[in-house]
PDB file of N, CA, C, O and CB in Angstrom:
ATOM      1  N   MET A   1      87.522  95.821  97.245  1.00  0.00           N
ATOM      2  CA  MET A   1      87.197  95.256  98.545  1.00  0.00           C
ATOM      3  C   MET A   1      88.096  95.904  99.593  1.00  0.00           C
ATOM      4  O   MET A   1      89.283  96.127  99.360  1.00  0.00           O
ATOM      5  CB  MET A   1      87.363  93.707  98.544  1.00  0.00           C
ATOM      6  N   LYS A   2      87.517  96.197 100.738  1.00  0.00           N
ATOM      7  CA  LYS A   2      88.261  96.782 101.842  1.00  0.00           C
ATOM      8  C   LYS A   2      88.485  95.713 102.897  1.00  0.00           C
ATOM      9  O   LYS A   2      87.630  94.854 103.115  1.00  0.00           O
ATOM     10  CB  LYS A   2      87.515  98.006 102.439  1.00  0.00           C
ATOM     11  N   LYS A   3      89.628  95.769 103.545  1.00  0.00           N
ATOM     12  CA  LYS A   3      89.904  94.850 104.643  1.00  0.00           C
ATOM     13  C   LYS A   3      89.633  95.575 105.949  1.00  0.00           C
ATOM     14  O   LYS A   3      89.839  96.785 106.044  1.00  0.00           O
ATOM     15  CB  LYS A   3      91.370  94.318 104.589  1.00  0.00           C
ATOM     16  N   THR A   4      89.172  94.838 106.960  1.00  0.00           N
ATOM     17  CA  THR A   4      88.825  95.489 108.215  1.00  0.00           C
ATOM     18  C   THR A   4      90.037  96.126 108.870  1.00  0.00           C
ATOM     19  O   THR A   4      89.885  97.096 109.612  1.00  0.00           O
ATOM     20  CB  THR A   4      88.190  94.496 109.162  1.00  0.00           C
ATOM     21  N   ASN A   5      91.243  95.609 108.618  1.00  0.00           N
ATOM     22  CA  ASN A   5      92.402  96.213 109.265  1.00  0.00           C
ATOM     23  C   ASN A   5      92.804  97.518 108.592  1.00  0.00           C
ATOM     24  O   ASN A   5      93.744  98.171 109.046  1.00  0.00           O
ATOM     25  CB  ASN A   5      93.572  95.245 109.256  1.00  0.00           C
ATOM     26  N   ASP A   6      92.114  97.920 107.514  1.00  0.00           N
ATOM     27  CA  ASP A   6      92.330  99.215 106.901  1.00  0.00           C
ATOM     28  C   ASP A   6      91.602 100.312 107.666  1.00  0.00           C
ATOM     29  O   ASP A   6      91.853 101.492 107.424  1.00  0.00           O
ATOM     30  CB  ASP A   6      91.878  99.194 105.453  1.00  0.00           C
ATOM     31  N   TYR A   7      90.720  99.957 108.569  1.00  0.00           N
ATOM     32  CA  TYR A   7      89.892 100.925 109.268  1.00  0.00           C
ATOM     33  C   TYR A   7      90.443 101.183 110.664  1.00  0.00           C
ATOM     34  O   TYR A   7      90.610 100.266 111.468  1.00  0.00           O
ATOM     35  CB  TYR A   7      88.441 100.438 109.345  1.00  0.00           C
ATOM     36  N   HIS A   8      90.719 102.455 110.927  1.00  0.00           N
ATOM     37  CA  HIS A   8      91.140 102.833 112.275  1.00  0.00           C
ATOM     38  C   HIS A   8      90.105 103.733 112.928  1.00  0.00           C
ATOM     39  O   HIS A   8      90.216 104.035 114.116  1.00  0.00           O
ATOM     40  CB  HIS A   8      92.503 103.534 112.240  1.00  0.00           C
ATOM     41  N   GLU A   9      89.111 104.164 112.184  1.00  0.00           N
ATOM     42  CA  GLU A   9      88.002 104.959 112.691  1.00  0.00           C
ATOM     43  C   GLU A   9      86.706 104.264 112.309  1.00  0.00           C
ATOM     44  O   GLU A   9      86.508 103.946 111.137  1.00  0.00           O
ATOM     45  CB  GLU A   9      88.045 106.416 112.137  1.00  0.00           C
ATOM     46  N   PRO A  10      85.811 104.018 113.274  1.00  0.00           N
ATOM     47  CA  PRO A  10      84.594 103.272 112.953  1.00  0.00           C
ATOM     48  C   PRO A  10      83.673 103.972 111.973  1.00  0.00           C
ATOM     49  O   PRO A  10      82.897 103.299 111.295  1.00  0.00           O
ATOM     50  CB  PRO A  10      83.844 102.992 114.198  1.00  0.00           C
ATOM     51  N   ASN A  11      83.721 105.296 111.865  1.00  0.00           N
ATOM     52  CA  ASN A  11      82.830 106.007 110.958  1.00  0.00           C
ATOM     53  C   ASN A  11      83.262 105.874 109.500  1.00  0.00           C
ATOM     54  O   ASN A  11      82.635 106.468 108.623  1.00  0.00           O
ATOM     55  CB  ASN A  11      82.763 107.468 111.342  1.00  0.00           C
ATOM     56  N   GLU A  12      84.312 105.116 109.223  1.00  0.00           N
ATOM     57  CA  GLU A  12      84.747 104.918 107.851  1.00  0.00           C
ATOM     58  C   GLU A  12      83.950 103.822 107.163  1.00  0.00           C
ATOM     59  O   GLU A  12      84.126 103.614 105.963  1.00  0.00           O
ATOM     60  CB  GLU A  12      86.222 104.587 107.813  1.00  0.00           C
ATOM     61  N   PHE A  13      83.086 103.116 107.870  1.00  0.00           N
ATOM     62  CA  PHE A  13      82.230 102.118 107.251  1.00  0.00           C
ATOM     63  C   PHE A  13      81.036 102.808 106.615  1.00  0.00           C
ATOM     64  O   PHE A  13      80.473 103.743 107.184  1.00  0.00           O
ATOM     65  CB  PHE A  13      81.771 101.065 108.282  1.00  0.00           C
ATOM     66  N   SER A  14      80.656 102.347 105.440  1.00  0.00           N
ATOM     67  CA  SER A  14      79.482 102.853 104.756  1.00  0.00           C
ATOM     68  C   SER A  14      78.634 101.683 104.293  1.00  0.00           C
ATOM     69  O   SER A  14      79.161 100.615 103.985  1.00  0.00           O
ATOM     70  CB  SER A  14      79.876 103.752 103.568  1.00  0.00           C
ATOM     71  N   VAL A  15      77.325 101.877 104.242  1.00  0.00           N
ATOM     72  CA  VAL A  15      76.436 100.849 103.729  1.00  0.00           C
ATOM     73  C   VAL A  15      76.849 100.535 102.294  1.00  0.00           C
ATOM     74  O   VAL A  15      77.068 101.437 101.486  1.00  0.00           O
ATOM     75  CB  VAL A  15      74.942 101.303 103.804  1.00  0.00           C
ATOM     76  N   GLY A  16      76.949  99.257 101.994  1.00  0.00           N
ATOM     77  CA  GLY A  16      77.342  98.816 100.662  1.00  0.00           C
ATOM     78  C   GLY A  16      78.805  98.436 100.547  1.00  0.00           C
ATOM     79  O   GLY A  16      79.198  97.794  99.573  1.00  0.00           O
ATOM     80  N   ASP A  17      79.633  98.823 101.536  1.00  0.00           N
ATOM     81  CA  ASP A  17      81.042  98.431 101.512  1.00  0.00           C
ATOM     82  C   ASP A  17      81.168  96.913 101.587  1.00  0.00           C
ATOM     83  O   ASP A  17      80.392  96.255 102.281  1.00  0.00           O
ATOM     84  CB  ASP A  17      81.813  99.092 102.678  1.00  0.00           C
ATOM     85  N   ILE A  18      82.128  96.368 100.884  1.00  0.00           N
ATOM     86  CA  ILE A  18      82.475  94.957 100.995  1.00  0.00           C
ATOM     87  C   ILE A  18      83.720  94.884 101.857  1.00  0.00           C
ATOM     88  O   ILE A  18      84.731  95.517 101.553  1.00  0.00           O
ATOM     89  CB  ILE A  18      82.703  94.289  99.583  1.00  0.00           C
ATOM     90  N   ILE A  19      83.649  94.111 102.935  1.00  0.00           N
ATOM     91  CA  ILE A  19      84.784  93.978 103.837  1.00  0.00           C
ATOM     92  C   ILE A  19      85.123  92.511 104.012  1.00  0.00           C
ATOM     93  O   ILE A  19      84.285  91.635 103.798  1.00  0.00           O
ATOM     94  CB  ILE A  19      84.488  94.633 105.199  1.00  0.00           C
ATOM     95  N   PHE A  20      86.360  92.254 104.401  1.00  0.00           N
ATOM     96  CA  PHE A  20      86.834  90.903 104.674  1.00  0.00           C
ATOM     97  C   PHE A  20      86.881  90.742 106.183  1.00  0.00           C
ATOM     98  O   PHE A  20      87.639  91.434 106.863  1.00  0.00           O
ATOM     99  CB  PHE A  20      88.240  90.632 104.020  1.00  0.00           C
ATOM    100  N   PHE A  21      86.063  89.821 106.713  1.00  0.00           N
ATOM    101  CA  PHE A  21      85.951  89.600 108.157  1.00  0.00           C
ATOM    102  C   PHE A  21      85.818  88.115 108.398  1.00  0.00           C
ATOM    103  O   PHE A  21      84.993  87.448 107.773  1.00  0.00           O
ATOM    104  CB  PHE A  21      84.741  90.374 108.768  1.00  0.00           C
ATOM    105  N   GLU A  22      86.634  87.591 109.309  1.00  0.00           N
ATOM    106  CA  GLU A  22      86.632  86.170 109.644  1.00  0.00           C
ATOM    107  C   GLU A  22      86.737  85.291 108.391  1.00  0.00           C
ATOM    108  O   GLU A  22      86.005  84.316 108.222  1.00  0.00           O
ATOM    109  CB  GLU A  22      85.365  85.819 110.425  1.00  0.00           C
ATOM    110  N   GLU A  23      87.674  85.676 107.526  1.00  0.00           N
ATOM    111  CA  GLU A  23      88.011  84.918 106.321  1.00  0.00           C
ATOM    112  C   GLU A  23      86.865  84.792 105.322  1.00  0.00           C
ATOM    113  O   GLU A  23      86.813  83.830 104.556  1.00  0.00           O
ATOM    114  CB  GLU A  23      88.469  83.553 106.708  1.00  0.00           C
ATOM    115  N   ARG A  24      85.950  85.756 105.325  1.00  0.00           N
ATOM    116  CA  ARG A  24      84.834  85.779 104.375  1.00  0.00           C
ATOM    117  C   ARG A  24      84.577  87.220 103.947  1.00  0.00           C
ATOM    118  O   ARG A  24      84.867  88.167 104.679  1.00  0.00           O
ATOM    119  CB  ARG A  24      83.546  85.149 105.001  1.00  0.00           C
ATOM    120  N   ASP A  25      84.026  87.362 102.744  1.00  0.00           N
ATOM    121  CA  ASP A  25      83.592  88.677 102.274  1.00  0.00           C
ATOM    122  C   ASP A  25      82.182  88.946 102.779  1.00  0.00           C
ATOM    123  O   ASP A  25      81.290  88.111 102.628  1.00  0.00           O
ATOM    124  CB  ASP A  25      83.646  88.764 100.722  1.00  0.00           C
ATOM    125  N   TRP A  26      81.989  90.105 103.375  1.00  0.00           N
ATOM    126  CA  TRP A  26      80.687  90.520 103.896  1.00  0.00           C
ATOM    127  C   TRP A  26      80.343  91.877 103.306  1.00  0.00           C
ATOM    128  O   TRP A  26      81.234  92.663 102.983  1.00  0.00           O
ATOM    129  CB  TRP A  26      80.687  90.574 105.456  1.00  0.00           C
ATOM    130  N   LYS A  27      79.069  92.148 103.168  1.00  0.00           N
ATOM    131  CA  LYS A  27      78.599  93.451 102.718  1.00  0.00           C
ATOM    132  C   LYS A  27      77.982  94.175 103.910  1.00  0.00           C
ATOM    133  O   LYS A  27      77.211  93.588 104.670  1.00  0.00           O
ATOM    134  CB  LYS A  27      77.571  93.310 101.546  1.00  0.00           C
ATOM    135  N   VAL A  28      78.322  95.447 104.071  1.00  0.00           N
ATOM    136  CA  VAL A  28      77.734  96.247 105.144  1.00  0.00           C
ATOM    137  C   VAL A  28      76.292  96.545 104.740  1.00  0.00           C
ATOM    138  O   VAL A  28      76.041  97.263 103.772  1.00  0.00           O
ATOM    139  CB  VAL A  28      78.555  97.581 105.401  1.00  0.00           C
ATOM    140  N   ALA A  29      75.350  95.984 105.496  1.00  0.00           N
ATOM    141  CA  ALA A  29      73.937  96.120 105.168  1.00  0.00           C
ATOM    142  C   ALA A  29      73.275  97.279 105.905  1.00  0.00           C
ATOM    143  O   ALA A  29      72.377  97.928 105.366  1.00  0.00           O
ATOM    144  CB  ALA A  29      73.211  94.836 105.485  1.00  0.00           C
ATOM    145  N   GLU A  30      73.712  97.541 107.128  1.00  0.00           N
ATOM    146  CA  GLU A  30      73.068  98.586 107.935  1.00  0.00           C
ATOM    147  C   GLU A  30      74.031  99.073 108.998  1.00  0.00           C
ATOM    148  O   GLU A  30      74.808  98.300 109.557  1.00  0.00           O
ATOM    149  CB  GLU A  30      71.765  98.064 108.588  1.00  0.00           C
ATOM    150  N   ILE A  31      73.968 100.362 109.267  1.00  0.00           N
ATOM    151  CA  ILE A  31      74.721 100.954 110.371  1.00  0.00           C
ATOM    152  C   ILE A  31      73.704 101.662 111.251  1.00  0.00           C
ATOM    153  O   ILE A  31      72.974 102.544 110.798  1.00  0.00           O
ATOM    154  CB  ILE A  31      75.851 101.948 109.862  1.00  0.00           C
ATOM    155  N   ASN A  32      73.669 101.262 112.512  1.00  0.00           N
ATOM    156  CA  ASN A  32      72.706 101.818 113.451  1.00  0.00           C
ATOM    157  C   ASN A  32      73.456 102.200 114.722  1.00  0.00           C
ATOM    158  O   ASN A  32      73.662 101.368 115.606  1.00  0.00           O
ATOM    159  CB  ASN A  32      71.550 100.804 113.754  1.00  0.00           C
ATOM    160  N   GLY A  33      73.857 103.451 114.805  1.00  0.00           N
ATOM    161  CA  GLY A  33      74.630 103.899 115.957  1.00  0.00           C
ATOM    162  C   GLY A  33      75.982 103.216 115.967  1.00  0.00           C
ATOM    163  O   GLY A  33      76.743 103.323 115.006  1.00  0.00           O
ATOM    164  N   SER A  34      76.286 102.510 117.053  1.00  0.00           N
ATOM    165  CA  SER A  34      77.565 101.806 117.151  1.00  0.00           C
ATOM    166  C   SER A  34      77.459 100.353 116.692  1.00  0.00           C
ATOM    167  O   SER A  34      78.423  99.596 116.802  1.00  0.00           O
ATOM    168  CB  SER A  34      78.078 101.855 118.583  1.00  0.00           C
ATOM    169  N   ARG A  35      76.307  99.966 116.185  1.00  0.00           N
ATOM    170  CA  ARG A  35      76.094  98.598 115.683  1.00  0.00           C
ATOM    171  C   ARG A  35      76.149  98.576 114.165  1.00  0.00           C
ATOM    172  O   ARG A  35      75.721  99.518 113.498  1.00  0.00           O
ATOM    173  CB  ARG A  35      74.739  98.037 116.173  1.00  0.00           C
ATOM    174  N   ILE A  36      76.680  97.489 113.634  1.00  0.00           N
ATOM    175  CA  ILE A  36      76.771  97.319 112.191  1.00  0.00           C
ATOM    176  C   ILE A  36      76.256  95.921 111.843  1.00  0.00           C
ATOM    177  O   ILE A  36      76.559  94.949 112.535  1.00  0.00           O
ATOM    178  CB  ILE A  36      78.243  97.526 111.684  1.00  0.00           C
ATOM    179  N   THR A  37      75.482  95.832 110.773  1.00  0.00           N
ATOM    180  CA  THR A  37      74.943  94.559 110.313  1.00  0.00           C
ATOM    181  C   THR A  37      75.673  94.181 109.033  1.00  0.00           C
ATOM    182  O   THR A  37      75.728  94.962 108.084  1.00  0.00           O
ATOM    183  CB  THR A  37      73.395  94.637 110.084  1.00  0.00           C
ATOM    184  N   LEU A  38      76.231  92.975 109.018  1.00  0.00           N
ATOM    185  CA  LEU A  38      76.926  92.454 107.851  1.00  0.00           C
ATOM    186  C   LEU A  38      76.085  91.350 107.228  1.00  0.00           C
ATOM    187  O   LEU A  38      75.398  90.605 107.928  1.00  0.00           O
ATOM    188  CB  LEU A  38      78.336  91.930 108.228  1.00  0.00           C
ATOM    189  N   TYR A  39      76.147  91.255 105.907  1.00  0.00           N
ATOM    190  CA  TYR A  39      75.334  90.306 105.156  1.00  0.00           C
ATOM    191  C   TYR A  39      76.213  89.587 104.137  1.00  0.00           C
ATOM    192  O   TYR A  39      77.140  90.175 103.580  1.00  0.00           O
ATOM    193  CB  TYR A  39      74.147  91.023 104.453  1.00  0.00           C
ATOM    194  N   ARG A  40      75.915  88.311 103.901  1.00  0.00           N
ATOM    195  CA  ARG A  40      76.572  87.577 102.821  1.00  0.00           C
ATOM    196  C   ARG A  40      75.676  86.426 102.401  1.00  0.00           C
ATOM    197  O   ARG A  40      74.824  85.976 103.167  1.00  0.00           O
ATOM    198  CB  ARG A  40      77.975  87.058 103.259  1.00  0.00           C
ATOM    199  N   ASP A  41      75.875  85.955 101.184  1.00  0.00           N
ATOM    200  CA  ASP A  41      75.203  84.746 100.718  1.00  0.00           C
ATOM    201  C   ASP A  41      76.149  83.579 100.973  1.00  0.00           C
ATOM    202  O   ASP A  41      77.312  83.606 100.572  1.00  0.00           O
ATOM    203  CB  ASP A  41      74.807  84.846  99.192  1.00  0.00           C
ATOM    204  N   ARG A  42      75.640  82.568 101.638  1.00  0.00           N
ATOM    205  CA  ARG A  42      76.445  81.381 101.889  1.00  0.00           C
ATOM    206  C   ARG A  42      76.596  80.577 100.608  1.00  0.00           C
ATOM    207  O   ARG A  42      75.904  80.838  99.623  1.00  0.00           O
ATOM    208  CB  ARG A  42      75.817  80.519 102.998  1.00  0.00           C
ATOM    209  N   ILE A  43      77.480  79.617 100.615  1.00  0.00           N
ATOM    210  CA  ILE A  43      77.734  78.813  99.425  1.00  0.00           C
ATOM    211  C   ILE A  43      76.500  78.027  98.995  1.00  0.00           C
ATOM    212  O   ILE A  43      76.352  77.706  97.816  1.00  0.00           O
ATOM    213  CB  ILE A  43      78.890  77.861  99.676  1.00  0.00           C
ATOM    214  N   ASP A  44      75.609  77.713  99.944  1.00  0.00           N
ATOM    215  CA  ASP A  44      74.379  76.994  99.597  1.00  0.00           C
ATOM    216  C   ASP A  44      73.276  77.952  99.134  1.00  0.00           C
ATOM    217  O   ASP A  44      72.155  77.524  98.860  1.00  0.00           O
ATOM    218  CB  ASP A  44      73.889  76.176 100.800  1.00  0.00           C
ATOM    219  N   GLY A  45      73.597  79.252  99.046  1.00  0.00           N
ATOM    220  CA  GLY A  45      72.654  80.236  98.539  1.00  0.00           C
ATOM    221  C   GLY A  45      71.793  80.898  99.590  1.00  0.00           C
ATOM    222  O   GLY A  45      71.072  81.849  99.287  1.00  0.00           O
ATOM    223  N   ARG A  46      71.852  80.416 100.822  1.00  0.00           N
ATOM    224  CA  ARG A  46      71.057  81.026 101.886  1.00  0.00           C
ATOM    225  C   ARG A  46      71.758  82.265 102.426  1.00  0.00           C
ATOM    226  O   ARG A  46      72.987  82.306 102.490  1.00  0.00           O
ATOM    227  CB  ARG A  46      70.802  80.018 103.022  1.00  0.00           C
ATOM    228  N   PRO A  47      70.988  83.268 102.812  1.00  0.00           N
ATOM    229  CA  PRO A  47      71.603  84.487 103.354  1.00  0.00           C
ATOM    230  C   PRO A  47      72.075  84.285 104.792  1.00  0.00           C
ATOM    231  O   PRO A  47      71.549  83.445 105.522  1.00  0.00           O
ATOM    232  CB  PRO A  47      70.613  85.655 103.291  1.00  0.00           C
ATOM    233  N   GLU A  48      73.050  85.051 105.170  1.00  0.00           N
ATOM    234  CA  GLU A  48      73.556  85.035 106.542  1.00  0.00           C
ATOM    235  C   GLU A  48      73.820  86.471 106.956  1.00  0.00           C
ATOM    236  O   GLU A  48      74.405  87.239 106.192  1.00  0.00           O
ATOM    237  CB  GLU A  48      74.852  84.160 106.673  1.00  0.00           C
ATOM    238  N   THR A  49      73.401  86.838 108.145  1.00  0.00           N
ATOM    239  CA  THR A  49      73.680  88.168 108.677  1.00  0.00           C
ATOM    240  C   THR A  49      74.274  88.036 110.063  1.00  0.00           C
ATOM    241  O   THR A  49      73.981  87.091 110.796  1.00  0.00           O
ATOM    242  CB  THR A  49      72.404  89.036 108.711  1.00  0.00           C
ATOM    243  N   ILE A  50      75.099  88.983 110.407  1.00  0.00           N
ATOM    244  CA  ILE A  50      75.622  89.086 111.764  1.00  0.00           C
ATOM    245  C   ILE A  50      75.568  90.550 112.167  1.00  0.00           C
ATOM    246  O   ILE A  50      75.683  91.444 111.328  1.00  0.00           O
ATOM    247  CB  ILE A  50      77.082  88.519 111.869  1.00  0.00           C
ATOM    248  N   ARG A  51      75.394  90.780 113.447  1.00  0.00           N
ATOM    249  CA  ARG A  51      75.383  92.138 113.986  1.00  0.00           C
ATOM    250  C   ARG A  51      76.514  92.253 114.995  1.00  0.00           C
ATOM    251  O   ARG A  51      76.652  91.436 115.905  1.00  0.00           O
ATOM    252  CB  ARG A  51      74.003  92.486 114.642  1.00  0.00           C
ATOM    253  N   LEU A  52      77.312  93.285 114.807  1.00  0.00           N
ATOM    254  CA  LEU A  52      78.481  93.497 115.655  1.00  0.00           C
ATOM    255  C   LEU A  52      78.570  94.959 116.047  1.00  0.00           C
ATOM    256  O   LEU A  52      77.921  95.820 115.453  1.00  0.00           O
ATOM    257  CB  LEU A  52      79.771  93.049 114.939  1.00  0.00           C
ATOM    258  N   ARG A  53      79.386  95.224 117.055  1.00  0.00           N
ATOM    259  CA  ARG A  53      79.743  96.603 117.357  1.00  0.00           C
ATOM    260  C   ARG A  53      80.807  97.026 116.362  1.00  0.00           C
ATOM    261  O   ARG A  53      81.653  96.217 115.983  1.00  0.00           O
ATOM    262  CB  ARG A  53      80.244  96.765 118.834  1.00  0.00           C
ATOM    263  N   GLN A  54      80.779  98.275 115.935  1.00  0.00           N
ATOM    264  CA  GLN A  54      81.758  98.737 114.954  1.00  0.00           C
ATOM    265  C   GLN A  54      83.183  98.563 115.450  1.00  0.00           C
ATOM    266  O   GLN A  54      84.081  98.280 114.657  1.00  0.00           O
ATOM    267  CB  GLN A  54      81.509 100.191 114.612  1.00  0.00           C
ATOM    268  N   LYS A  55      83.407  98.727 116.752  1.00  0.00           N
ATOM    269  CA  LYS A  55      84.775  98.600 117.258  1.00  0.00           C
ATOM    270  C   LYS A  55      85.290  97.169 117.125  1.00  0.00           C
ATOM    271  O   LYS A  55      86.503  96.958 117.102  1.00  0.00           O
ATOM    272  CB  LYS A  55      84.841  99.042 118.719  1.00  0.00           C
ATOM    273  N   ASP A  56      84.393  96.176 117.036  1.00  0.00           N
ATOM    274  CA  ASP A  56      84.825  94.791 116.832  1.00  0.00           C
ATOM    275  C   ASP A  56      85.393  94.577 115.434  1.00  0.00           C
ATOM    276  O   ASP A  56      86.121  93.611 115.205  1.00  0.00           O
ATOM    277  CB  ASP A  56      83.660  93.835 117.068  1.00  0.00           C
ATOM    278  N   LEU A  57      85.069  95.464 114.501  1.00  0.00           N
ATOM    279  CA  LEU A  57      85.559  95.357 113.132  1.00  0.00           C
ATOM    280  C   LEU A  57      86.839  96.140 112.897  1.00  0.00           C
ATOM    281  O   LEU A  57      87.470  95.998 111.850  1.00  0.00           O
ATOM    282  CB  LEU A  57      84.505  95.826 112.178  1.00  0.00           C
ATOM    283  N   GLN A  58      87.218  96.944 113.837  1.00  0.00           N
ATOM    284  CA  GLN A  58      88.422  97.754 113.661  1.00  0.00           C
ATOM    285  C   GLN A  58      89.647  96.856 113.744  1.00  0.00           C
ATOM    286  O   GLN A  58      89.730  95.967 114.591  1.00  0.00           O
ATOM    287  CB  GLN A  58      88.496  98.883 114.724  1.00  0.00           C
ATOM    288  N   GLY A  59      90.598  97.108 112.848  1.00  0.00           N
ATOM    289  CA  GLY A  59      91.875  96.412 112.908  1.00  0.00           C
ATOM    290  C   GLY A  59      92.744  97.031 113.974  1.00  0.00           C
ATOM    291  O   GLY A  59      92.487  98.141 114.439  1.00  0.00           O
ATOM    292  N   THR A  60      93.759  96.316 114.353  1.00  0.00           N
ATOM    293  CA  THR A  60      94.682  96.876 115.311  1.00  0.00           C
ATOM    294  C   THR A  60      95.666  97.769 114.584  1.00  0.00           C
ATOM    295  O   THR A  60      96.110  97.428 113.488  1.00  0.00           O
ATOM    296  CB  THR A  60      95.410  95.770 116.089  1.00  0.00           C
ATOM    297  N   PRO A  61      96.018  98.906 115.169  1.00  0.00           N
ATOM    298  CA  PRO A  61      96.951  99.822 114.513  1.00  0.00           C
ATOM    299  C   PRO A  61      98.301  99.143 114.293  1.00  0.00           C
ATOM    300  O   PRO A  61      98.737  98.324 115.101  1.00  0.00           O
ATOM    301  CB  PRO A  61      97.128 101.105 115.348  1.00  0.00           C
ATOM    302  N   ASP A  62      98.951  99.495 113.192  1.00  0.00           N
ATOM    303  CA  ASP A  62     100.272  98.938 112.910  1.00  0.00           C
ATOM    304  C   ASP A  62     101.251  99.409 113.954  1.00  0.00           C
ATOM    305  O   ASP A  62     101.210 100.564 114.378  1.00  0.00           O
ATOM    306  CB  ASP A  62     100.755  99.331 111.505  1.00  0.00           C
ATOM    307  N   SER A  63     102.132  98.520 114.373  1.00  0.00           N
ATOM    308  CA  SER A  63     103.143  98.869 115.380  1.00  0.00           C
ATOM    309  C   SER A  63     104.362  99.475 114.725  1.00  0.00           C
ATOM    310  O   SER A  63     105.319  99.832 115.412  1.00  0.00           O
ATOM    311  CB  SER A  63     103.548  97.639 116.198  1.00  0.00           C
TER     312      SER A  63
END
């Protein structure tokens, strides 16, 4: 599993990657330009997707 703060370049995301975002594991379902679609199964078994800009998933560089 990859953590979002491991990414400093948005092109490092690939379809199928598992990332940790907002305290949940998400799977990268689609990359469309600067937009990324994340997918996960909720605890009740229903699917959930969110669409974000790739820069919203970038971690802040270490100081």
